[in-house]
Short mmCIF file of N, CA and C in Angstrom, two decimals:
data_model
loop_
_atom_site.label_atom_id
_atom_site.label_comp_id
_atom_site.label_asym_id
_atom_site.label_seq_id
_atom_site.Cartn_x
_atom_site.Cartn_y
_atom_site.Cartn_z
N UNK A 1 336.98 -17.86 74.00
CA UNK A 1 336.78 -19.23 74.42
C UNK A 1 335.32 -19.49 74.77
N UNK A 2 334.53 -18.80 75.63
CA UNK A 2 333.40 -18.58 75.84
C UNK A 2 332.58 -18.91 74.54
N UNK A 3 332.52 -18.45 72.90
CA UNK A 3 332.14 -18.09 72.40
C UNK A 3 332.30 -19.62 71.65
N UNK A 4 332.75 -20.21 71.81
CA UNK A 4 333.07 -21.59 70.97
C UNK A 4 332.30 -22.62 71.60
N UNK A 5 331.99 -22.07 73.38
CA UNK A 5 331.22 -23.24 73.85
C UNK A 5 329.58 -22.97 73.92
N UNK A 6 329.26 -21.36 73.14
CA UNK A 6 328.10 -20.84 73.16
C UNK A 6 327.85 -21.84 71.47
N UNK A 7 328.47 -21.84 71.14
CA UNK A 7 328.42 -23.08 69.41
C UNK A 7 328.48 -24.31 69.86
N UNK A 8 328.78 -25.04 70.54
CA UNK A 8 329.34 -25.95 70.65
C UNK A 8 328.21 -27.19 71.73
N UNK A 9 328.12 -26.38 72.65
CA UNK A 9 327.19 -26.98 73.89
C UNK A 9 325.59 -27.64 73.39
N UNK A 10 324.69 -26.73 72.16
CA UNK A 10 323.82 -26.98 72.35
C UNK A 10 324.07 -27.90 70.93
N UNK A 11 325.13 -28.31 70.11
CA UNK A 11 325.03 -29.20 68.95
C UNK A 11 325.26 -30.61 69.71
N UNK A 12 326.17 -30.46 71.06
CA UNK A 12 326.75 -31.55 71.52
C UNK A 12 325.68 -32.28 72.24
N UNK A 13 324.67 -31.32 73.22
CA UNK A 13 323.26 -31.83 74.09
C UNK A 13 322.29 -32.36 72.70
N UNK A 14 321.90 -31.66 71.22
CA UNK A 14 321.34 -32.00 70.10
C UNK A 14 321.36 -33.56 70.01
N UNK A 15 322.88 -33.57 69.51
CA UNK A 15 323.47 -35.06 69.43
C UNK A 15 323.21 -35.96 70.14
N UNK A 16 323.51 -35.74 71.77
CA UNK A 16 323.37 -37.04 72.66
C UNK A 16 321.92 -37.25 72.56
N UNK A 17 320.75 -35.75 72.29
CA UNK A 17 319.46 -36.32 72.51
C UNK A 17 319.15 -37.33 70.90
N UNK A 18 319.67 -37.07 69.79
CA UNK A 18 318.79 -37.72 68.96
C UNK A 18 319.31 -38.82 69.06
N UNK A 19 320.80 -39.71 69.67
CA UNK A 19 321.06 -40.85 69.42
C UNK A 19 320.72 -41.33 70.74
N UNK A 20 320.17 -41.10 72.08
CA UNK A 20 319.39 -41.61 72.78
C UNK A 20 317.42 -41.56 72.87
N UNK A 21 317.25 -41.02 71.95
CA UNK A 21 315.56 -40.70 71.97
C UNK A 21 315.07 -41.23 70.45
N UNK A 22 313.87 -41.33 70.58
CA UNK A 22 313.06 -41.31 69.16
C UNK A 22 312.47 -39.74 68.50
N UNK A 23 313.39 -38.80 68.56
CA UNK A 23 312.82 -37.50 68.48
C UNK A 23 313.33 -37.71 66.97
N UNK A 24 312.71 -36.86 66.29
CA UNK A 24 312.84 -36.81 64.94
C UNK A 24 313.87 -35.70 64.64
N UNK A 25 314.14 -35.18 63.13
CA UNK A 25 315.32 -34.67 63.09
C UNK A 25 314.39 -32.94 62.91
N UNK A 26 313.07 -33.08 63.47
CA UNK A 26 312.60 -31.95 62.90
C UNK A 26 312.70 -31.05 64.89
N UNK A 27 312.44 -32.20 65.53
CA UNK A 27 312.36 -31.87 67.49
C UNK A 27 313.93 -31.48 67.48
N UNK A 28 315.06 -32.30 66.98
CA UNK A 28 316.36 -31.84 67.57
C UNK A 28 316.38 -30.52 66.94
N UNK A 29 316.49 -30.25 65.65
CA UNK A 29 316.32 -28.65 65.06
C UNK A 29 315.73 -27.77 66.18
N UNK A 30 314.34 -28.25 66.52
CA UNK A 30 313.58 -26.90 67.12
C UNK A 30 314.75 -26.73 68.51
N UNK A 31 315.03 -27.90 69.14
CA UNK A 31 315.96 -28.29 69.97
C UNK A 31 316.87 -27.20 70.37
N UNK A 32 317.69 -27.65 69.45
CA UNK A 32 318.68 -26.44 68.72
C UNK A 32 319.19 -24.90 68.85
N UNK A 33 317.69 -24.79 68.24
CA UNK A 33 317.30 -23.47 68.08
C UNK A 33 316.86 -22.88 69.58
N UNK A 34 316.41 -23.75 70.28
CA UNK A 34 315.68 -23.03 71.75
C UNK A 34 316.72 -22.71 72.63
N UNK A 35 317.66 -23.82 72.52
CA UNK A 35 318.77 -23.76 73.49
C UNK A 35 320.16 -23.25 73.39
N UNK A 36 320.33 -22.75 71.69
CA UNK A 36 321.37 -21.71 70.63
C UNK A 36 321.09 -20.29 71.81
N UNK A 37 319.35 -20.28 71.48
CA UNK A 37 318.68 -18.32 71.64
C UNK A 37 319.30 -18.32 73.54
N UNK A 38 318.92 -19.10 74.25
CA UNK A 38 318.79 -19.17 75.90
C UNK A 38 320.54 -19.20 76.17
N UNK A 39 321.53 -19.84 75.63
CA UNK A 39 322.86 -19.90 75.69
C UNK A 39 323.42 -18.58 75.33
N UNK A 40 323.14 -18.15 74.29
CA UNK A 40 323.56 -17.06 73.59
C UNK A 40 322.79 -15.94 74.59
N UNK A 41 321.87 -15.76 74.68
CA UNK A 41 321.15 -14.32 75.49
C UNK A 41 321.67 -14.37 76.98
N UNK A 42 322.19 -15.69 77.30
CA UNK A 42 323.22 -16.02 79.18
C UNK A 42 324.32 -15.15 78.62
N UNK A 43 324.73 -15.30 77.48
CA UNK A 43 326.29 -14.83 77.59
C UNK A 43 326.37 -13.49 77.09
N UNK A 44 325.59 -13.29 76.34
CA UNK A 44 325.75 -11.66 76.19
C UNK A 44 324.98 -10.89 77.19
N UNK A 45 323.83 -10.66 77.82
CA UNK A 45 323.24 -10.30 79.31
C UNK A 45 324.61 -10.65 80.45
N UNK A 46 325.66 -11.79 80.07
CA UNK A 46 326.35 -11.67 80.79
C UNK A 46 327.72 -10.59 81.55
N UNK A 47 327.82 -9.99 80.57
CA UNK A 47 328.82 -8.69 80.46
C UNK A 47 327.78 -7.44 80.71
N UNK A 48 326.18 -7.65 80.82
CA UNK A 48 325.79 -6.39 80.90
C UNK A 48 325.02 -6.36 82.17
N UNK A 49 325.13 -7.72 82.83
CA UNK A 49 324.85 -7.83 84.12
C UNK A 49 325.40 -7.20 85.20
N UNK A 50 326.91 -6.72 84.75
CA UNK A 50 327.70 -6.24 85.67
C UNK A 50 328.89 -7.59 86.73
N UNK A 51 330.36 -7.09 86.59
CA UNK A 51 330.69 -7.98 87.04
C UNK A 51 331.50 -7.89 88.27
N UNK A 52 330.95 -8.76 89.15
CA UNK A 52 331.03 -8.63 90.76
C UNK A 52 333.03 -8.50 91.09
N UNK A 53 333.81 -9.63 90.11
CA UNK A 53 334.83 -9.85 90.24
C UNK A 53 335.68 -7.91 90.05
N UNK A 54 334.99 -7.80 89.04
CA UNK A 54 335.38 -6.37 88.69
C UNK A 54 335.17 -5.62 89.42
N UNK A 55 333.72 -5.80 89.76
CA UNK A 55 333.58 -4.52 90.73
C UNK A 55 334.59 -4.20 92.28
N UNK A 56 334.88 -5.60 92.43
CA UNK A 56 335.72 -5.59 93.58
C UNK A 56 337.64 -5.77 93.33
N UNK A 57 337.68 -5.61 92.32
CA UNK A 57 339.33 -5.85 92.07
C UNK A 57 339.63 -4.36 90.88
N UNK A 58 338.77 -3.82 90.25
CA UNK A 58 338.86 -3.40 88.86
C UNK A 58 339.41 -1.79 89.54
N UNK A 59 340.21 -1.11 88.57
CA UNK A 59 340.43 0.48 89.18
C UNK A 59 339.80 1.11 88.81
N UNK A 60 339.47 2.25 89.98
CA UNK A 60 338.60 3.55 90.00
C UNK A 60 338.65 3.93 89.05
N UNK A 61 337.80 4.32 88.26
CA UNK A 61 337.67 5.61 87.26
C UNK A 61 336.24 6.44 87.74
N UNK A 62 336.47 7.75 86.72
CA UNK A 62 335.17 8.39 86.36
C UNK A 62 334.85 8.31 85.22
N UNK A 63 333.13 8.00 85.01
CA UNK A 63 333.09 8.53 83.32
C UNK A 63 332.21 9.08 82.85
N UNK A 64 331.47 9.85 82.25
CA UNK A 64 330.95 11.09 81.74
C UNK A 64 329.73 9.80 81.15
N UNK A 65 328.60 10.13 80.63
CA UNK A 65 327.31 9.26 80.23
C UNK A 65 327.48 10.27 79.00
N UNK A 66 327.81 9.89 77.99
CA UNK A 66 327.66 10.82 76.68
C UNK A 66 326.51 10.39 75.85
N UNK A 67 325.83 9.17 76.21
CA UNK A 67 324.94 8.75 75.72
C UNK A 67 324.10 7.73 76.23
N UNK A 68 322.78 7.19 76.14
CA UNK A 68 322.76 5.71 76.53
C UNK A 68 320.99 5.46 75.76
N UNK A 69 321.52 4.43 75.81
CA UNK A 69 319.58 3.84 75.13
C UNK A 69 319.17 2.47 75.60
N UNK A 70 317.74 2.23 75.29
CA UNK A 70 317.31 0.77 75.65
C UNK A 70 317.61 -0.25 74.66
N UNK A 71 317.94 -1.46 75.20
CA UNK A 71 317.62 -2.29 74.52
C UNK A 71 316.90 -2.99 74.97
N UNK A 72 315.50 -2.65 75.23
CA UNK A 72 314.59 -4.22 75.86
C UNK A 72 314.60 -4.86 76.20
N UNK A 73 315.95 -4.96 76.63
CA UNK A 73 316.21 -6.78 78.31
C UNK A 73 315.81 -6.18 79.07
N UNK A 74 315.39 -7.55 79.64
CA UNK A 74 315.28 -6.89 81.30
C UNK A 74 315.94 -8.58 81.89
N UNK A 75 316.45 -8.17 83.14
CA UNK A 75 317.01 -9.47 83.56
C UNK A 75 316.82 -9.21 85.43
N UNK A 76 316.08 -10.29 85.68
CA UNK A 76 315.64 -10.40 87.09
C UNK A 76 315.10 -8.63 87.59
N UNK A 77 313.75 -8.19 86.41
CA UNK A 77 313.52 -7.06 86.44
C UNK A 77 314.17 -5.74 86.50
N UNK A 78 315.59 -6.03 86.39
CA UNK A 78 316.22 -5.15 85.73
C UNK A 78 316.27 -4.50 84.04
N UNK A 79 316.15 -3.26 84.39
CA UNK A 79 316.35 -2.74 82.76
C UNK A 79 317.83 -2.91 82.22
N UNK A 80 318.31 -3.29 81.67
CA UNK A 80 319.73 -3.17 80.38
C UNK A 80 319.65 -2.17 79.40
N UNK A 81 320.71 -1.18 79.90
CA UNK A 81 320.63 0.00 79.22
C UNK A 81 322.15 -0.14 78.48
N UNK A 82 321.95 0.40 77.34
CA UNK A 82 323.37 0.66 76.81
C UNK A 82 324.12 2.27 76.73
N UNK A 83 325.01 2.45 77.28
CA UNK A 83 325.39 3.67 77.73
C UNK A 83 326.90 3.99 76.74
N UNK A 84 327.19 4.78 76.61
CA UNK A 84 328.42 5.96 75.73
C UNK A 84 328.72 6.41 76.87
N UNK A 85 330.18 6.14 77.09
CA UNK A 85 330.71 6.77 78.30
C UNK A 85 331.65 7.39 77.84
N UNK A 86 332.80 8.32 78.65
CA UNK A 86 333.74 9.00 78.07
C UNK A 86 334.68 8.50 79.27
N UNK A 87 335.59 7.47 79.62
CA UNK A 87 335.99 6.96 81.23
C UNK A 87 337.54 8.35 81.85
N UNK A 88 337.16 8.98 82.44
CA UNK A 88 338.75 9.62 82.80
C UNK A 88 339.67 8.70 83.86
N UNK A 89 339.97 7.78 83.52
CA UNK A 89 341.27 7.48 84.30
C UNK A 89 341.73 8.49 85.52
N UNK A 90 342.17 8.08 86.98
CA UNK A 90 343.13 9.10 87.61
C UNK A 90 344.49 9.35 87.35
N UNK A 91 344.91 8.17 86.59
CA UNK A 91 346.29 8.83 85.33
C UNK A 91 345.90 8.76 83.87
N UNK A 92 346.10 9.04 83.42
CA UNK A 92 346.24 8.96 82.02
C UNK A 92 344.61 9.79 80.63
N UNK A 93 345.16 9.62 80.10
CA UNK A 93 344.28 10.51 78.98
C UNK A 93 342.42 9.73 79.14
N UNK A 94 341.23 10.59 79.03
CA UNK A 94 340.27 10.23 78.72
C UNK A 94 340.01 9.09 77.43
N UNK A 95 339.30 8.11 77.63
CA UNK A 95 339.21 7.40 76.48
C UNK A 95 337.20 7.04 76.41
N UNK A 96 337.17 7.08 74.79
CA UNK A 96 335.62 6.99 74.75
C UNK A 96 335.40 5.12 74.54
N UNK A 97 334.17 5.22 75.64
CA UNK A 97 333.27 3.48 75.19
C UNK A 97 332.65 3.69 74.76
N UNK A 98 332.45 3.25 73.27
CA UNK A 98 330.88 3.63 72.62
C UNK A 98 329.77 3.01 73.03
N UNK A 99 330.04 1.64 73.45
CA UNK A 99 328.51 0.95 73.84
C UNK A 99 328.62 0.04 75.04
N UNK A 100 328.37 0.28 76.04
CA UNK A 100 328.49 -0.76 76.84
C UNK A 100 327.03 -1.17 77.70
N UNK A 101 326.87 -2.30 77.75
CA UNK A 101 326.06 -2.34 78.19
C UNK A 101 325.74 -2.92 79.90
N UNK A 102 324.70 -2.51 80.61
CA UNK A 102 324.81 -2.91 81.95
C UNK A 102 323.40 -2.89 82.64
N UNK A 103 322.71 -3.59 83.76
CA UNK A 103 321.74 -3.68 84.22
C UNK A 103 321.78 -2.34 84.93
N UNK A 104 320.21 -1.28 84.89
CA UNK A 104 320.61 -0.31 85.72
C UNK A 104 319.13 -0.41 87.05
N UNK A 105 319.76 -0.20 88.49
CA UNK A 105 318.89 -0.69 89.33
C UNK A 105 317.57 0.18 89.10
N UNK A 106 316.16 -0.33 89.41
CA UNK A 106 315.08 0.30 89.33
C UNK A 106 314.84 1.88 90.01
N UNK A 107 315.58 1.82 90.84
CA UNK A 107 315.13 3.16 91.71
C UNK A 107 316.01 4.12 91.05
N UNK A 108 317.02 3.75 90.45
CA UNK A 108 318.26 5.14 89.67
C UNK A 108 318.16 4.75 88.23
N UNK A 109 316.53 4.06 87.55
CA UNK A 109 316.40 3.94 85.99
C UNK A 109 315.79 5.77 85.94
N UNK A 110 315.32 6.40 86.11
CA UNK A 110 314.57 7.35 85.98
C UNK A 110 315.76 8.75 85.95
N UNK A 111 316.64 8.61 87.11
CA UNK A 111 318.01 9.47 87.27
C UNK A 111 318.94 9.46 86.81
N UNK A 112 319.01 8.49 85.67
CA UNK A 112 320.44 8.40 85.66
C UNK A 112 320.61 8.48 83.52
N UNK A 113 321.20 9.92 84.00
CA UNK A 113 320.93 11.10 82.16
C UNK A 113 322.23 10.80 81.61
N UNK A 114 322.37 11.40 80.17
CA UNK A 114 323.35 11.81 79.53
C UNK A 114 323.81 13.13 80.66
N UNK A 115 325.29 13.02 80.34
CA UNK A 115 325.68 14.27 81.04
C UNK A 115 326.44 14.11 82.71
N UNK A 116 325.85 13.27 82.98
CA UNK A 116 325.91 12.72 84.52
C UNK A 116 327.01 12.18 84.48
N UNK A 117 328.16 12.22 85.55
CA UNK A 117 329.53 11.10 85.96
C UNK A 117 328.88 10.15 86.84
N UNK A 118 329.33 9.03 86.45
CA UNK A 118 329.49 7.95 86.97
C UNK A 118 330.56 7.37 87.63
N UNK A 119 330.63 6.16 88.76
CA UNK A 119 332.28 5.55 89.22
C UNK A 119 332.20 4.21 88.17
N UNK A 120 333.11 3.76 87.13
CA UNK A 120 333.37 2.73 87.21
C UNK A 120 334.24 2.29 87.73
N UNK A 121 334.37 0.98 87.96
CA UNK A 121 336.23 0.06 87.56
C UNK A 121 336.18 -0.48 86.33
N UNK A 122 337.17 -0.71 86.03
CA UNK A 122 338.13 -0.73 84.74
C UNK A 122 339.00 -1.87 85.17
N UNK A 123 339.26 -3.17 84.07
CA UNK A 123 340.16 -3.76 84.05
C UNK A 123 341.03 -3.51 83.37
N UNK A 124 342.17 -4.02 84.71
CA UNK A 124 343.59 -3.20 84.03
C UNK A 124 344.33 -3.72 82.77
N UNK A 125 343.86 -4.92 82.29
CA UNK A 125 344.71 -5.64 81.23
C UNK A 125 343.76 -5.30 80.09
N UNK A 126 342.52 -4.45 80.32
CA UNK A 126 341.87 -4.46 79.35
C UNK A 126 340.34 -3.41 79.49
N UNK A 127 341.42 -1.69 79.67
CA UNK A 127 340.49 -0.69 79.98
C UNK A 127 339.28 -0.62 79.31
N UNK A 128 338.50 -0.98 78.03
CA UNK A 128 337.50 -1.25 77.60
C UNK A 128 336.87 -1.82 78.41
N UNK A 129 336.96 -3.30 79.22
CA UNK A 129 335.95 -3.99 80.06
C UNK A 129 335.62 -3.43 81.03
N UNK A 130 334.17 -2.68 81.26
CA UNK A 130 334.40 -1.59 82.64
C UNK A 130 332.83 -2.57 83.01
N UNK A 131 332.82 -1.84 84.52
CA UNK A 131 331.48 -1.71 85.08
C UNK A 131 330.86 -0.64 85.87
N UNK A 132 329.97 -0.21 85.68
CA UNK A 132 329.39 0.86 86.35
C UNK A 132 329.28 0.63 88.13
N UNK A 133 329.49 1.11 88.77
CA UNK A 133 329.54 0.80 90.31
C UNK A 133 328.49 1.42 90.87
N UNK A 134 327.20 1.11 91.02
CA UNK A 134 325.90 1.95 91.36
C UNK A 134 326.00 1.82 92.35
N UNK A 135 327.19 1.32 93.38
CA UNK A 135 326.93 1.79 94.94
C UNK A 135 327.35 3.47 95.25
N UNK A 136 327.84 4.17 94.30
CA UNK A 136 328.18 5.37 94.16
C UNK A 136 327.09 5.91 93.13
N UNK A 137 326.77 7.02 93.65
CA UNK A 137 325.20 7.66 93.11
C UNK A 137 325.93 8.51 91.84
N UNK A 138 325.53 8.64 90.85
CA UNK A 138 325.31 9.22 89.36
C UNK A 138 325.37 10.69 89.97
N UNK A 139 326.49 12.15 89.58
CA UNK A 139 326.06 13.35 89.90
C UNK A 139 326.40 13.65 88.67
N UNK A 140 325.77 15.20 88.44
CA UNK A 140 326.07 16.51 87.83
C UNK A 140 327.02 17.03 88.45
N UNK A 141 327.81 17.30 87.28
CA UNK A 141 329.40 18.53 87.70
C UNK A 141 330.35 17.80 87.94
N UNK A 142 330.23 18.10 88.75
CA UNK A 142 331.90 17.31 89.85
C UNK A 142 331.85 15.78 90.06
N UNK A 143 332.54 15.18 89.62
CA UNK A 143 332.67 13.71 89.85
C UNK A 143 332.89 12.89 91.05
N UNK A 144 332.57 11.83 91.36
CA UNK A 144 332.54 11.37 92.49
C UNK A 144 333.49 11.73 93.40
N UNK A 145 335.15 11.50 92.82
CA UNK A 145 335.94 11.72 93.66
C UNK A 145 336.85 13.27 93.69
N UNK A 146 336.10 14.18 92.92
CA UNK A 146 336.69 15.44 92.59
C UNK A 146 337.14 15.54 91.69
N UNK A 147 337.43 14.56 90.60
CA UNK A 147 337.36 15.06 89.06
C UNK A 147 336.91 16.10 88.40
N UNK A 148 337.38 17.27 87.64
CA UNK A 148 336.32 18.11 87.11
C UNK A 148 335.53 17.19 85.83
N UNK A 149 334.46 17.19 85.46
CA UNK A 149 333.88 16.74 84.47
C UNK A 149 333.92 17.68 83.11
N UNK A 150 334.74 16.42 81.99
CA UNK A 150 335.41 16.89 81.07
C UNK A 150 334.76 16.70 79.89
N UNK A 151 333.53 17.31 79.16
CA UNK A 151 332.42 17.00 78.11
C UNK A 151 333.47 16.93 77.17
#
């Protein structure tokens, strides 16, 4: 649903501006285009911002950093890293995220490796949507809550 009003919003603001203004059809284009890139980069930075609702309702997991890389956002001087996790559930079988992405705070950009467990939460209607919980520090070995860490 989100994704229809990321199409939708900046043809509809386009419209009201060229049939109230003298802008030409070359200003609503650039128009368009400025406010397509700024809509679109809100909503995808939006899932990698980390989400507060989650963080406070979503269930515990652990998950293994099997990978992670930059992608060159930065948002309110945060870096956006995209990370490969491996999440262990406290029931049920390990499952791999290949890419998720999330703001990681400045002081734990330098610490925080492949290899390392992390806490997320996990939504329950939809274990893919996770968030990393950086109020719990990134270790080697043993997982936050006594998990063994399962490469």
């Amino acid at each position: 649903m989100k994704l229809i009003w990321v199409a939708l919003l900046p043809l509809a603001i386009a419209g009201m501006l060229a049939a109230t203004s003298g802008v030409g059809l070359w200003g609503v284009g650039v128009f368009i285009v400025c406010l397509s890139g700024f809509v679109l980069m809100g909503f995808l930075v939006s899932g990698a911002s980390g989400n507060s609702h989650l963080l406070r309702t979503g269930t515990p997991a652990d998950a293994l950093i099997t990978g992670m890389g930059a992608t060159g956002w930065q948002v309110n001087g945060r870096h956006v890293v995209v990370f490969g996790l491996r999440v262990t559930p406290a029931s049920g079988m390990p499952y791999d995220v290949p890419e998720h992405r999330q703001q990681v705070p400045p002081i734990l950009l330098g610490g925080v490796l492949p290899g390392m467990t992390v806490q997320v939460r996990t939504d329950p209607a939809d274990p893919l949507k996770l968030c990393i919980d950086w109020s719990v520090l990134p270790v080697h070995g043993e997982a936050p809550y006594g998990h063994p860490v399962k490469p």
